[in-house]
mmCIF file of C-alpha atoms in Angstrom:
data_model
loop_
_atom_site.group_PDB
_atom_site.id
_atom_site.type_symbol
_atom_site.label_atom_id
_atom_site.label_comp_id
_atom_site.label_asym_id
_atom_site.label_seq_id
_atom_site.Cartn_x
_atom_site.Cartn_y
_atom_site.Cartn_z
ATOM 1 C CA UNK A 1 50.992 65.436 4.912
ATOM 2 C CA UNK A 2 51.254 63.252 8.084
ATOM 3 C CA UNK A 3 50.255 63.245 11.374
ATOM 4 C CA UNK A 4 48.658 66.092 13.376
ATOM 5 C CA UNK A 5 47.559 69.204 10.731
ATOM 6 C CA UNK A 6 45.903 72.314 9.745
ATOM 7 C CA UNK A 7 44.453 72.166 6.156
ATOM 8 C CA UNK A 8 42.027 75.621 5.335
ATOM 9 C CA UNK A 9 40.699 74.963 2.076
ATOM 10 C CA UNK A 10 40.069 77.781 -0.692
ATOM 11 C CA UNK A 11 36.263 78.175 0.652
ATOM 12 C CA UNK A 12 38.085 79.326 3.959
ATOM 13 C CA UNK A 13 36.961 75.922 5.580
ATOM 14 C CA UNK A 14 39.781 74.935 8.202
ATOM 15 C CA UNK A 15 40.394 70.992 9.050
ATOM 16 C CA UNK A 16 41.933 70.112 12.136
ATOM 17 C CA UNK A 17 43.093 66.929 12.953
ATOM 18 C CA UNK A 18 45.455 63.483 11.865
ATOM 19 C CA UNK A 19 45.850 63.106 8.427
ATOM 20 C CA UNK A 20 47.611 60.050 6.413
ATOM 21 C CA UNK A 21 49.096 60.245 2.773
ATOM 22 C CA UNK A 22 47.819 63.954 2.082
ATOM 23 C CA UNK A 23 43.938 62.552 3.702
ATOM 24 C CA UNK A 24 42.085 63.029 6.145
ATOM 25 C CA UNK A 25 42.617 60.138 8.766
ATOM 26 C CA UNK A 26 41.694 59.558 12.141
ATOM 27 C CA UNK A 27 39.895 62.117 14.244
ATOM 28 C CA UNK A 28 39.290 65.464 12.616
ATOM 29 C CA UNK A 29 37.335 68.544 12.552
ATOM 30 C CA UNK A 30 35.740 70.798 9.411
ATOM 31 C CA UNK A 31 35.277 74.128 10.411
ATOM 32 C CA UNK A 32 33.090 76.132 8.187
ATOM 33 C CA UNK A 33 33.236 79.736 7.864
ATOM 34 C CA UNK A 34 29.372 80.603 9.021
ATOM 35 C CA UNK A 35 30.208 79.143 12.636
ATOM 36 C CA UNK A 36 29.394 75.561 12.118
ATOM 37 C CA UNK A 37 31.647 72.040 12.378
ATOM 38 C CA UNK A 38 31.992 68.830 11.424
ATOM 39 C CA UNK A 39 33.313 66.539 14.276
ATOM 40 C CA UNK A 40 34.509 63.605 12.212
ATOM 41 C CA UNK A 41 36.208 60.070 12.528
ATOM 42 C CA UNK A 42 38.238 59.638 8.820
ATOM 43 C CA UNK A 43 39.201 57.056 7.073
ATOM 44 C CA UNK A 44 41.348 57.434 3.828
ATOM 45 C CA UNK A 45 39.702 60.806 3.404
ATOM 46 C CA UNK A 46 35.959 59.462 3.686
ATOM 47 C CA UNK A 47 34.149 59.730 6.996
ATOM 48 C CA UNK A 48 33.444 57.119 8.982
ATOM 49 C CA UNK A 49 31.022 58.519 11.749
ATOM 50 C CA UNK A 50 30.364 62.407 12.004
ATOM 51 C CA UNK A 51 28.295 65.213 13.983
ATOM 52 C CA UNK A 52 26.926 68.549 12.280
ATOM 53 C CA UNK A 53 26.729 71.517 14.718
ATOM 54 C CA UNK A 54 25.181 74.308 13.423
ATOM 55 C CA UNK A 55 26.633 77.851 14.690
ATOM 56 C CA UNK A 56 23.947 78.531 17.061
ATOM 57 C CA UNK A 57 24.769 74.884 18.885
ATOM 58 C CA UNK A 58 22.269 72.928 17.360
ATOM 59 C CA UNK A 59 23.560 69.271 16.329
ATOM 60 C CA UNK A 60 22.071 67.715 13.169
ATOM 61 C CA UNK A 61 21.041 63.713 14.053
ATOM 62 C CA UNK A 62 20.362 62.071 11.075
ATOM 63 C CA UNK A 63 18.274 59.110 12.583
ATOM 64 C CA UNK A 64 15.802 61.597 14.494
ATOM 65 C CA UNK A 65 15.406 64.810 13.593
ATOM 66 C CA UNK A 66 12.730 66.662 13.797
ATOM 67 C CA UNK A 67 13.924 70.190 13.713
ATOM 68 C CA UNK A 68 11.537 72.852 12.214
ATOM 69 C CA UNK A 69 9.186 69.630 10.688
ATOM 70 C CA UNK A 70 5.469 69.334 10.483
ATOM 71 C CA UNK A 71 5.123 68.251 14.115
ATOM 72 C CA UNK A 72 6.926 70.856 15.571
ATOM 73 C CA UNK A 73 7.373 74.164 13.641
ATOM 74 C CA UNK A 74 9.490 76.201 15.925
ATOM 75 C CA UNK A 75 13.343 77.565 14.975
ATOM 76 C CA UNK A 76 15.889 76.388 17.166
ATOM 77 C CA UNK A 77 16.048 80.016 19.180
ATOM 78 C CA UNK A 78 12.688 79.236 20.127
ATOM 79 C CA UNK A 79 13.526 75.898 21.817
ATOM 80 C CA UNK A 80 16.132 77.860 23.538
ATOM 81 C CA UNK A 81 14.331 80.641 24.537
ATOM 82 C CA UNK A 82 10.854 80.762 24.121
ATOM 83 C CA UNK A 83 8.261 81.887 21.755
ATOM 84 C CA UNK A 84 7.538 85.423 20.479
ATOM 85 C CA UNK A 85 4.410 87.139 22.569
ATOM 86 C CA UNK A 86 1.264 86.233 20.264
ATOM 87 C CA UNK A 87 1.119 88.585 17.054
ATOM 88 C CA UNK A 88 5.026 88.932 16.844
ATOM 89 C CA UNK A 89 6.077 86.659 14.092
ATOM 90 C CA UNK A 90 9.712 84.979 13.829
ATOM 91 C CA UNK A 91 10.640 84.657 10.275
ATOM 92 C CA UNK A 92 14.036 82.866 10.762
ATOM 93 C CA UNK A 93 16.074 81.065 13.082
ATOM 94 C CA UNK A 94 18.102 84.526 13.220
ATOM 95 C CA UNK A 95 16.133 87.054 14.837
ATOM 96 C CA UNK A 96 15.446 89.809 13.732
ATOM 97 C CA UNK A 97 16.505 88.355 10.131
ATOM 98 C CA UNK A 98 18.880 89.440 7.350
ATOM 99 C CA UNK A 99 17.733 92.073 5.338
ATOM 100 C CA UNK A 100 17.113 90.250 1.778
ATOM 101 C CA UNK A 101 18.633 92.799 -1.074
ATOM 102 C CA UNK A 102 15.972 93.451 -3.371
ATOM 103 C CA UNK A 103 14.787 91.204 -6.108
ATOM 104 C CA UNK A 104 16.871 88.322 -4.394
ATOM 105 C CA UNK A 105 16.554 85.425 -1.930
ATOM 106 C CA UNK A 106 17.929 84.133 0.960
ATOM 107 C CA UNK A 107 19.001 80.389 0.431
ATOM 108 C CA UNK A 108 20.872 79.325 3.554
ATOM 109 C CA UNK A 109 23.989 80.022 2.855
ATOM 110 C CA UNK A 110 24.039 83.284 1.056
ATOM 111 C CA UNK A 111 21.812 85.432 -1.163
ATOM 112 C CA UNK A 112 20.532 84.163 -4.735
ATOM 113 C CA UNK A 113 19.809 86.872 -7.896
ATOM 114 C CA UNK A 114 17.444 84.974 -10.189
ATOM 115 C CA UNK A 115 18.856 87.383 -12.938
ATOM 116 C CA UNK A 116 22.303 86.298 -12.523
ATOM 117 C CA UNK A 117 21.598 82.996 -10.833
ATOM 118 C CA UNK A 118 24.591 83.691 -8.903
ATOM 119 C CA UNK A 119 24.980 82.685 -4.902
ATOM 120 C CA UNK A 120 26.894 85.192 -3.023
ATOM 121 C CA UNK A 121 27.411 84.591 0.782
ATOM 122 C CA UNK A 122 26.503 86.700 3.701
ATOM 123 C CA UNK A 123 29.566 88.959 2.518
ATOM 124 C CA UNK A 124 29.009 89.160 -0.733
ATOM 125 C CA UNK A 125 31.582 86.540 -1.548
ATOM 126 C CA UNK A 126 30.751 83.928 -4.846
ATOM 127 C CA UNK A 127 29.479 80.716 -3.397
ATOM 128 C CA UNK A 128 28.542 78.796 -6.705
ATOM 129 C CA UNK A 129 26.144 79.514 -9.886
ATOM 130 C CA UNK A 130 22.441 77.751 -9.579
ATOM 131 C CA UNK A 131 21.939 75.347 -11.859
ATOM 132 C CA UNK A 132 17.892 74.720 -13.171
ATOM 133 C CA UNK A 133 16.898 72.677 -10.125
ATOM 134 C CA UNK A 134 18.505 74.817 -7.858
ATOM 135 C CA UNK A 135 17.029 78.164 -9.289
ATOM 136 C CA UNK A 136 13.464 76.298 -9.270
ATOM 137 C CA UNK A 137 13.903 75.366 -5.767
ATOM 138 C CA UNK A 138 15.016 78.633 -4.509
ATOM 139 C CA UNK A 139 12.040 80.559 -6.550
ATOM 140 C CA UNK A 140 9.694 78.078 -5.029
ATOM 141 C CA UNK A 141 11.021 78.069 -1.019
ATOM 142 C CA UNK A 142 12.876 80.849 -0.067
ATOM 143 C CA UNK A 143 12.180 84.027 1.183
ATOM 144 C CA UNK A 144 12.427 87.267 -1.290
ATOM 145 C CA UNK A 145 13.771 90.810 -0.732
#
């Protein structure tokens, strides 16, 4: 492949932009299937200089972020639009938030079944099987159904 393109990988992820001997090359795009994109410069299929933006808008910067940190705890649709009246709790940046099945976990980018250790995404789609860190990390951090 040459030139201008469409690529949509078998995750459903969509690149647009120049590509050079089957790679990405030159200015691009990754589209993800939750919303989000990758705004890249590519060079022989590795990026050069990038931008994350989430779904909602918000745009990851790796040198100084300080989203949902220690300093300041608040979700991203609380920086847009205020803060909950006192005694009304936001959960998530998704409000209200997913409904967790029961016995599982909601990891990010999909629910997790410890029994299993399967991740499924929002649609009940295979993502990937956990592997020990993973699991640990998920049992440890995320919220349970």
């Amino acid at each position: 492949m040459e030139g201008k393109a469409e690529y949509i990988l078998p995750t459903e992820t969509r690149y647009v932009g120049e590509m050079k001997d089957g790679m990405f090359h030159g200015q691009g795009t990754l589209y993800f299937p939750n919303g989000s994109r990758y705004d890249a410069i590519w060079e022989k299929g590795l990026v050069v200089k990038g931008r994350y933006t989430f779904a909602d808008g918000l745009q990851y910067d790796g040198e100084n972020w300080h989203y949902c940190d220690s300093y300041d705890r608040r979700f991203y649709t609380e920086i847009c639009f205020g803060l909950k009246p006192t005694g009304i709790s936001q959960l998530t940046n998704i409000d209200p938030p997913r409904k967790i099945p029961k016995g599982c976990y909601d990891c990010g980018d999909g629910f997790y079944n410890p029994v299993t250790r399967i991740v499924k995404d929002y649609r009940n789609r295979f993502l990937r099987n956990a592997d020990d860190d993973e699991h640990e990390w998920i049992i440890r951090t995320c919220r349970k159904g």
